[in-house]
Amino acid sequence: MGRQADVVVIGGGITGTATLAALARLDLSCVLTEKEPDIAAGTTKANSAVLHAGFDAPTGSMKAKMNVEGNRLYHELQDELGLDIQWTGSLVCATTEEEKAQIEELKARGEANGVPGMEIWDGDKARAKEPNLSAAVCSALWAPTAGICWPFGMAEAFAENALENGAEILRDCEVTGIRAEDGQGFTIETTQGTIRARFVVNAAGVFADKVAAMAGDTSFSIHPRKGEYILFDKTAQDKMVRGIVFPAPTQTTKGILVCATTHGNTFVGPNAQEQDSRDDTAVTTAGMDEIIAGAKKLVPELPMGASITEFAGIRAVSDTNDFIVGESKTVKGLYHAAGIQSPGLTSAPAIARLLAEEIAKAAGAKAKAKVVKGRPAQPIFRELSAEEQAALIKKDARYGRIICRCETITEGEIVDAIKRPCGARTVDGVKRRIRAGMGRCQGGFCGPRVIEILSRELGIPVPKVRKDGADSYMYEEKLGGGRK
Amino acid sequence: MSELYDVIIVGGGPAGLTAALSAQQNGAKKILVLERDREPGGILQQCVHNGFGLHHFKEELTGPGYAQRCYDLVKDLPEVEILVDTMVLEVRKDKTVRAVSPTRGVMELHGKSVVLTMGCRERTRGAIRIPGTRPAGVYTAGAAQRMVNMEGYIPGRKIVILGSGDIGLIMARRMSLEGCKVQAVLEICPFSNGLTRNIVQCLNDYDIPLHLSHTIVAIHGKDRVTGVTVAKVDEKSRPIPGTEFEIDCDTVLLSVGLIPENELSRGLGLQMHPLTSGPIVDQRRETSEPGIFAAGNVVHVHDLVDFVSDEAEIAGKFAAKAALGAGGGAARDLAVTTGENIRTCVPQHLRLGAETESVRLFMRVTQPLRGKLKLKVESGGEEVFSKPLMIAKPSEMIAVDLPEAKVGALTSDLTVSLTEGN
């Protein structure tokens, strides 16, 4: 017989992990399945990393409600979960009279949505805040509650807290079939065996319609939309921005922004390309040209020589163009969190709370007697004082061995990242958790060392160490040694 | 641990080890070399091919052989201490060096002078913006070289190499010898960026095609590389539509340039040169900060390690002299600027005092030139030195020695140029 659980959450992105964390605080047994080797492997890992204030979505939409509530919840959760967020505020910049009218409209909509503290600034005030802004910017909407964050780290925090509260996370575990047992729960077939569950949460991102259809709900479809980005080195920040800078929005997107990251880098992007593929994250020359041109409207002197990498993410757009959150209309016990495009990252804790409340009601569940808040501490060597560094190395000498020189990451931190509750299993997993390999050399020096440490700590041979995806094996035995 | 050293050397590759030897030979009594890797020797440890040492040691050595030679010359010297597994976190203007190691923890060390010999790193995919997916199977040539030569694994079986830098060429041969198929080497420039001998010995001898004026316009594959799209480029390095073709491969190795590793130098606030990406130095390899010297690939990327050693000898010598208080004042500070066809020249200026010695200038040209060429050094509008050349390539450094007598007589700024014809 396979596993049994009260709730199975399908999908380990920000929505799935946040929902798991909320559900794990109830007296329910919860399992999350993720088809990739690591959590946050889809939309969560490649997006603008902005916590939106909430003035974009139409008043009364699910997006607007979840956005404003999610933003408020992150302000609460930041300390408890140790979330990497900086509340920088955001600027939406107008360069024409028409755009000026548009941002007035945004402000009115934001007020109706319940966004606090917005102001309209003139161009000079916007440039005082962000000195590299174009002289063409004549007016800007300032929203102080917007922020920048590290989305992977937030999903990791939710996952770790969920594990602390007794939930289980199965990675490399793809759902291949769901049978709704006629009001008697579900039988879920996965690549790691069968799971019986009373409730299913569908947080499958760009695959949410496929997962819904497996369970018999074909009421919506998901349309992938690709967004491309270029990331800049920390040294470029003086020529870029310190916060979030949007252009005036279009019908479909918030536009190509210029934005800081919590790690001190900056990026430009995204564009918005409708495509059929749900996993084609290829960057294109045309896309690069488009985002460079777009970004130059906001910051004319882009330091292109300081670009360090480019990437693309897929957003899951539903055919209703709004979030689909709550119990399926056709399959009892199946709860959707679907069509979670922007502002999905911001909305995650609100969506999680809503679903947990609905499921608690349906299951007759109560809060656990003892809820663990927070998650295990994570020493970050470069942020410690000299005394603290010395003490840490005395306790564990591996904290004295720097593996990643660009970001000053020690072997001790890499081992911790692998051994943590929802630890890294891939090279990119190490990178996303602690930034080893994320700096200027992009893993040129530390890559081989990280592979060696993963091999040792996971007890797998080097040819079994993966970069990121399920089949992303990196090195193989020499041909004389035969393929293992 | 808070001791005062005569000379602290940051980096234990060929430059650092040679600087240590030179400092010892010039009278320094307490010399410390800090190396981040598990053994000294730097990147040479993974360069198992031969061709090193012909100039400096007058014999042909492998990379590890050259490194061993440098190490053997200092390892038993009582004046030289080498700490491995030790990362320097910060160098301050007062020549305090903050470093960390698993066995000694966080150290604050003090030097009378400091030599920076951190070497260089490879440019990566991100720096050149290759479109396409981000699967496993894309490595810098140097990272793959370490895995093949030191760890004993291969990155894949069907290889495309982007860039004809020397590491890429060496890896083309290395992968062939491992039984892998190297499908092609692609070079965006109309000329190769590697040494001629490496084109001949690593590509021609193994029938590996070199496509000049070509680049990768897309990498394919979700989890692992499945192929690349290649296109010809125009004179501005832009892909020409309609010239695209596909190459089947599971691995892409990048050999697209090297960048001096100067984070510590920037932290120190040293004046940097925009084209070499290294600190600006005088003929003694002293940086803009008194008592802080630099040598090797951290100053400018070299073609041969032999020249790295030559430069490190200079830096080690003057670092020792500075530590012993025998630096000597400089009465004249003359700029060395680049003229026609010269891209970079190191040193960037000469600080001349009462004592003068011959000065070696290291240059790189902007484009390949062939025929009757004249390398010319002018000072105050007058030619003070010239040398005929038949061929000049951006991939190969030109070194010329200005004789002591000429140096002693210099009173105004210098310009170096390479002209065609007489």
Coordinates of N, CA and C in Angstrom, one line a residue, chain A residues 272-406:
Chain A
A272 N 7.0 40.0 -22.9 CA 5.9 39.1 -22.7 C 5.6 38.5 -24.1
Q273 N 5.9 37.2 -24.2 CA 5.7 36.5 -25.4 C 4.8 35.3 -25.2
E274 N 3.7 35.3 -25.9 CA 2.8 34.1 -25.8 C 3.4 33.0 -26.6
Q275 N 3.4 31.8 -26.0 CA 4.0 30.6 -26.7 C 3.2 29.4 -26.3
D276 N 3.4 28.3 -27.1 CA 2.7 27.1 -26.9 C 3.4 26.2 -25.8
S277 N 4.7 26.3 -25.9 CA 5.5 25.4 -25.0 C 5.4 25.9 -23.6
R278 N 5.3 24.9 -22.7 CA 5.2 25.2 -21.2 C 6.5 25.1 -20.5
D279 N 7.6 24.7 -21.3 CA 8.9 24.6 -20.6 C 10.0 25.2 -21.5
D280 N 9.7 25.9 -22.5 CA 10.7 26.5 -23.4 C 11.1 27.9 -22.7
T281 N 12.2 27.8 -22.0 CA 12.7 29.1 -21.4 C 14.0 29.6 -22.1
A282 N 14.0 29.3 -23.4 CA 15.1 29.9 -24.2 C 15.1 31.4 -24.3
V283 N 16.2 32.0 -24.1 CA 16.3 33.5 -24.4 C 16.6 33.7 -25.9
T284 N 16.1 34.8 -26.4 CA 16.3 35.0 -27.8 C 17.0 36.3 -28.1
T285 N 17.6 36.5 -29.2 CA 18.3 37.7 -29.5 C 17.3 38.8 -29.7
A286 N 16.1 38.5 -30.3 CA 15.1 39.5 -30.5 C 14.6 40.0 -29.1
G287 N 14.4 39.0 -28.2 CA 13.9 39.3 -26.9 C 14.9 40.2 -26.1
M288 N 16.2 39.9 -26.2 CA 17.2 40.7 -25.6 C 17.2 42.1 -26.1
D289 N 17.1 42.3 -27.4 CA 17.0 43.6 -28.0 C 15.8 44.4 -27.5
E290 N 14.7 43.6 -27.4 CA 13.4 44.2 -27.0 C 13.5 44.8 -25.6
I291 N 14.1 44.0 -24.7 CA 14.2 44.4 -23.3 C 15.2 45.5 -23.1
I292 N 16.3 45.4 -23.9 CA 17.3 46.5 -23.7 C 16.7 47.8 -24.2
A293 N 16.0 47.8 -25.3 CA 15.4 49.0 -25.9 C 14.3 49.5 -24.9
G294 N 13.5 48.6 -24.3 CA 12.5 49.0 -23.4 C 13.1 49.6 -22.1
A295 N 14.1 49.0 -21.6 CA 14.8 49.5 -20.3 C 15.4 50.8 -20.6
K296 N 15.9 51.1 -21.8 CA 16.6 52.3 -22.0 C 15.6 53.5 -22.0
K297 N 14.4 53.3 -22.2 CA 13.4 54.3 -22.0 C 13.3 54.8 -20.6
L298 N 13.7 54.0 -19.6 CA 13.7 54.4 -18.2 C 15.0 54.8 -17.8
V299 N 16.1 54.0 -18.1 CA 17.5 54.3 -17.8 C 18.2 54.3 -19.1
P300 N 18.5 55.5 -19.6 CA 19.1 55.6 -21.0 C 20.5 55.0 -21.1
E301 N 21.3 55.2 -20.0 CA 22.7 54.7 -20.1 C 22.8 53.3 -19.4
L302 N 22.3 52.3 -20.0 CA 22.4 51.0 -19.4 C 23.9 50.5 -19.5
P303 N 24.5 50.0 -18.4 CA 25.9 49.5 -18.4 C 25.9 48.1 -19.0
M304 N 25.8 47.9 -20.3 CA 25.6 46.6 -20.9 C 26.9 45.7 -20.6
G305 N 28.0 46.4 -20.5 CA 29.3 45.6 -20.3 C 29.2 44.9 -18.9
A306 N 28.3 45.3 -18.0 CA 28.3 44.6 -16.7 C 27.2 43.6 -16.6
S307 N 26.6 43.2 -17.8 CA 25.6 42.1 -17.7 C 26.3 40.8 -17.4
I308 N 25.7 40.0 -16.5 CA 26.3 38.8 -16.2 C 25.6 37.5 -16.6
T309 N 24.3 37.6 -16.8 CA 23.6 36.5 -17.3 C 22.2 36.9 -17.8
E310 N 21.6 36.0 -18.6 CA 20.2 36.3 -19.0 C 19.4 35.0 -18.8
F311 N 18.1 35.2 -18.6 CA 17.3 34.0 -18.3 C 15.8 34.4 -18.7
A312 N 15.0 33.3 -18.7 CA 13.6 33.6 -19.1 C 12.8 32.7 -18.1
G313 N 11.6 33.2 -17.9 CA 10.6 32.4 -17.1 C 9.3 32.3 -17.8
I314 N 8.5 31.4 -17.4 CA 7.2 31.2 -18.0 C 6.1 31.6 -17.0
R315 N 5.2 32.4 -17.4 CA 4.1 32.7 -16.5 C 2.8 31.9 -16.9
A316 N 2.0 31.5 -16.0 CA 0.9 30.7 -16.3 C -0.4 31.6 -16.3
V317 N -0.8 31.9 -17.5 CA -2.0 32.8 -17.6 C -3.2 32.0 -17.9
S318 N -4.3 32.2 -17.1 CA -5.5 31.4 -17.2 C -6.4 32.1 -18.3
D319 N -7.3 31.3 -18.8 CA -8.2 31.9 -19.9 C -9.2 32.9 -19.3
T320 N -9.3 32.9 -18.0 CA -10.1 34.0 -17.4 C -9.3 35.3 -17.1
N321 N -8.0 35.1 -17.3 CA -7.0 36.2 -17.0 C -7.0 36.6 -15.6
D322 N -7.7 35.8 -14.7 CA -7.7 36.1 -13.3 C -7.2 34.8 -12.6
F323 N -6.8 34.9 -11.3 CA -6.5 33.8 -10.5 C -7.7 32.9 -10.4
I324 N -7.5 31.6 -10.4 CA -8.6 30.6 -10.1 C -8.2 30.0 -8.8
V325 N -8.9 30.4 -7.7 CA -8.5 30.0 -6.4 C -9.7 29.5 -5.7
G326 N -9.7 28.2 -5.1 CA -10.8 27.7 -4.4 C -11.2 26.3 -4.9
E327 N -12.2 25.7 -4.3 CA -12.6 24.4 -4.7 C -13.2 24.3 -6.1
S328 N -12.8 23.2 -6.8 CA -13.3 23.0 -8.1 C -14.8 23.0 -8.2
K329 N -15.4 23.5 -9.2 CA -16.9 23.5 -9.4 C -17.4 22.1 -9.7
T330 N -16.5 21.3 -10.2 CA -17.0 19.9 -10.7 C -16.4 18.8 -9.9
V331 N -15.3 18.9 -9.2 CA -14.7 17.8 -8.5 C -14.5 18.2 -7.0
K332 N -15.3 17.6 -6.2 CA -15.3 17.9 -4.8 C -14.0 17.5 -4.1
G333 N -13.4 18.3 -3.3 CA -12.2 18.0 -2.6 C -10.9 18.4 -3.4
L334 N -11.1 18.9 -4.7 CA -10.0 19.4 -5.4 C -10.0 20.9 -5.3
Y335 N -8.9 21.4 -4.9 CA -8.8 22.9 -4.7 C -7.7 23.4 -5.7
H336 N -8.1 24.5 -6.4 CA -7.2 25.0 -7.4 C -6.5 26.3 -6.8
A337 N -5.2 26.4 -7.2 CA -4.5 27.7 -7.1 C -3.9 27.8 -8.5
A338 N -4.7 28.3 -9.5 CA -4.3 28.2 -10.9 C -4.3 29.5 -11.6
G339 N -3.6 29.6 -12.7 CA -3.6 30.9 -13.4 C -2.8 31.9 -12.6
I340 N -1.8 31.4 -11.8 CA -1.1 32.3 -10.9 C 0.0 33.0 -11.6
Q341 N -0.3 33.9 -12.4 CA 0.7 34.8 -13.0 C 1.0 36.0 -12.1
S342 N 1.7 37.0 -12.5 CA 1.8 38.2 -11.7 C 0.5 38.7 -11.3
P343 N 0.2 39.1 -10.1 CA 1.1 39.2 -8.9 C 1.1 38.0 -8.0
G344 N 1.4 36.8 -8.6 CA 1.3 35.5 -7.9 C 2.2 35.4 -6.7
L345 N 3.4 35.9 -6.9 CA 4.4 35.9 -5.9 C 3.9 36.6 -4.6
T346 N 3.4 37.8 -4.9 CA 2.9 38.7 -3.8 C 1.7 38.0 -3.1
S347 N 0.9 37.3 -4.0 CA -0.4 36.8 -3.5 C -0.3 35.5 -2.7
A348 N 0.9 34.8 -2.8 CA 1.0 33.5 -2.3 C 0.5 33.3 -0.9
P349 N 1.0 34.1 0.1 CA 0.5 33.8 1.4 C -1.0 34.0 1.6
A350 N -1.6 34.9 0.8 CA -3.0 35.2 0.9 C -3.8 34.0 0.3
I351 N -3.3 33.5 -0.8 CA -3.9 32.3 -1.5 C -3.8 31.1 -0.5
A352 N -2.6 31.0 0.1 CA -2.4 29.9 1.0 C -3.4 29.9 2.2
R353 N -3.5 31.1 2.7 CA -4.4 31.3 3.9 C -5.9 30.9 3.5
L354 N -6.3 31.4 2.3 CA -7.6 31.2 1.8 C -7.9 29.7 1.7
L355 N -7.0 29.0 1.0 CA -7.2 27.6 0.7 C -7.1 26.8 2.1
A356 N -6.2 27.2 3.0 CA -6.1 26.4 4.2 C -7.4 26.6 5.0
E357 N -8.0 27.8 5.0 CA -9.3 28.0 5.7 C -10.4 27.2 5.1
E358 N -10.4 27.1 3.8 CA -11.5 26.3 3.1 C -11.3 24.9 3.4
I359 N -10.1 24.4 3.3 CA -9.9 23.0 3.6 C -10.1 22.6 5.0
A360 N -9.7 23.5 5.9 CA -9.9 23.3 7.4 C -11.4 23.1 7.6
K361 N -12.2 24.0 7.0 CA -13.7 23.9 7.2 C -14.2 22.6 6.6
A362 N -13.7 22.2 5.4 CA -14.2 21.0 4.8 C -13.8 19.7 5.6
A363 N -12.6 19.8 6.1 CA -12.0 18.6 6.8 C -12.4 18.6 8.3
G364 N -13.0 19.7 8.8 CA -13.2 19.8 10.2 C -11.9 19.9 11.0
A365 N -10.9 20.5 10.4 CA -9.5 20.5 11.1 C -9.4 21.7 11.9
K366 N -8.5 21.6 13.0 CA -8.2 22.7 13.8 C -6.7 22.9 13.8
A367 N -6.3 24.0 14.3 CA -4.8 24.3 14.4 C -4.1 23.2 15.2
K368 N -2.9 22.9 14.9 CA -2.1 22.0 15.7 C -1.9 22.5 17.1
A369 N -1.8 21.6 18.0 CA -1.6 22.0 19.4 C -0.3 22.8 19.6
K370 N 0.7 22.4 18.8 CA 2.0 23.1 18.9 C 2.5 23.4 17.5
V371 N 2.4 24.7 17.2 CA 2.8 25.1 15.8 C 4.2 25.7 16.0
V372 N 5.1 25.1 15.1 CA 6.5 25.7 15.1 C 6.5 26.9 14.2
K373 N 7.0 28.0 14.7 CA 7.2 29.2 13.9 C 8.6 29.2 13.4
G374 N 8.9 29.9 12.3 CA 10.2 30.0 11.8 C 10.8 28.8 11.3
R375 N 12.1 28.7 11.3 CA 12.9 27.6 10.7 C 14.3 27.6 11.2
P376 N 15.0 26.5 11.0 CA 16.4 26.4 11.5 C 17.3 27.6 11.1
A377 N 18.1 28.0 12.0 CA 19.0 29.1 11.6 C 20.0 28.7 10.5
Q378 N 20.5 29.7 9.8 CA 21.4 29.5 8.7 C 22.5 30.4 8.8
P379 N 23.7 30.0 9.2 CA 24.8 30.9 9.3 C 25.3 31.4 7.9
I380 N 25.4 32.8 7.8 CA 25.9 33.3 6.6 C 27.3 34.0 6.9
F381 N 28.3 33.3 6.5 CA 29.7 33.7 6.9 C 30.0 35.2 6.7
R382 N 29.7 35.6 5.5 CA 30.2 37.0 5.1 C 29.4 38.1 5.9
E383 N 28.3 37.7 6.5 CA 27.5 38.7 7.2 C 27.9 38.7 8.7
L384 N 28.8 37.8 9.2 CA 29.1 37.8 10.6 C 30.3 38.7 10.9
S385 N 30.3 39.1 12.2 CA 31.5 39.9 12.7 C 32.7 39.0 12.7
A386 N 33.9 39.6 12.8 CA 35.1 38.8 12.9 C 35.1 37.8 14.0
E387 N 34.6 38.3 15.2 CA 34.5 37.4 16.3 C 33.6 36.2 16.1
E388 N 32.4 36.5 15.5 CA 31.5 35.4 15.2 C 32.1 34.5 14.1
Q389 N 32.8 35.0 13.2 CA 33.4 34.1 12.2 C 34.4 33.2 12.8
A390 N 35.2 33.8 13.7 CA 36.2 33.0 14.4 C 35.6 31.9 15.2
A391 N 34.5 32.2 15.9 CA 33.8 31.2 16.8 C 33.2 30.1 15.9
L392 N 32.7 30.5 14.8 CA 32.0 29.5 13.9 C 33.1 28.5 13.3
I393 N 34.2 29.1 12.9 CA 35.3 28.2 12.4 C 35.9 27.3 13.4
K394 N 35.9 27.8 14.7 CA 36.4 26.9 15.8 C 35.4 25.7 16.0
K395 N 34.2 26.0 15.8 CA 33.2 25.0 16.0 C 33.2 24.0 14.8
D396 N 33.3 24.5 13.6 CA 33.3 23.7 12.4 C 34.3 24.3 11.4
A397 N 35.4 23.7 11.2 CA 36.5 24.2 10.4 C 36.1 24.5 9.0
R398 N 35.0 23.8 8.5 CA 34.6 23.9 7.1 C 34.1 25.4 6.9
Y399 N 33.8 26.1 7.9 CA 33.4 27.5 7.7 C 34.6 28.4 7.5
G400 N 35.8 27.8 7.6 CA 37.0 28.6 7.3 C 37.5 28.4 5.9
R401 N 36.8 27.5 5.1 CA 37.2 27.2 3.8 C 36.3 27.9 2.8
I402 N 36.8 28.9 2.1 CA 35.9 29.6 1.1 C 35.9 28.8 -0.2
I403 N 34.8 28.5 -0.6 CA 34.6 27.7 -1.9 C 34.3 28.7 -3.1
C404 N 33.3 29.5 -2.8 CA 32.9 30.5 -3.9 C 33.6 31.8 -3.6
R405 N 34.5 32.2 -4.4 CA 35.3 33.4 -4.0 C 34.5 34.7 -4.4
C406 N 33.7 34.6 -5.4 CA 33.0 35.8 -5.8 C 32.0 36.3 -4.7

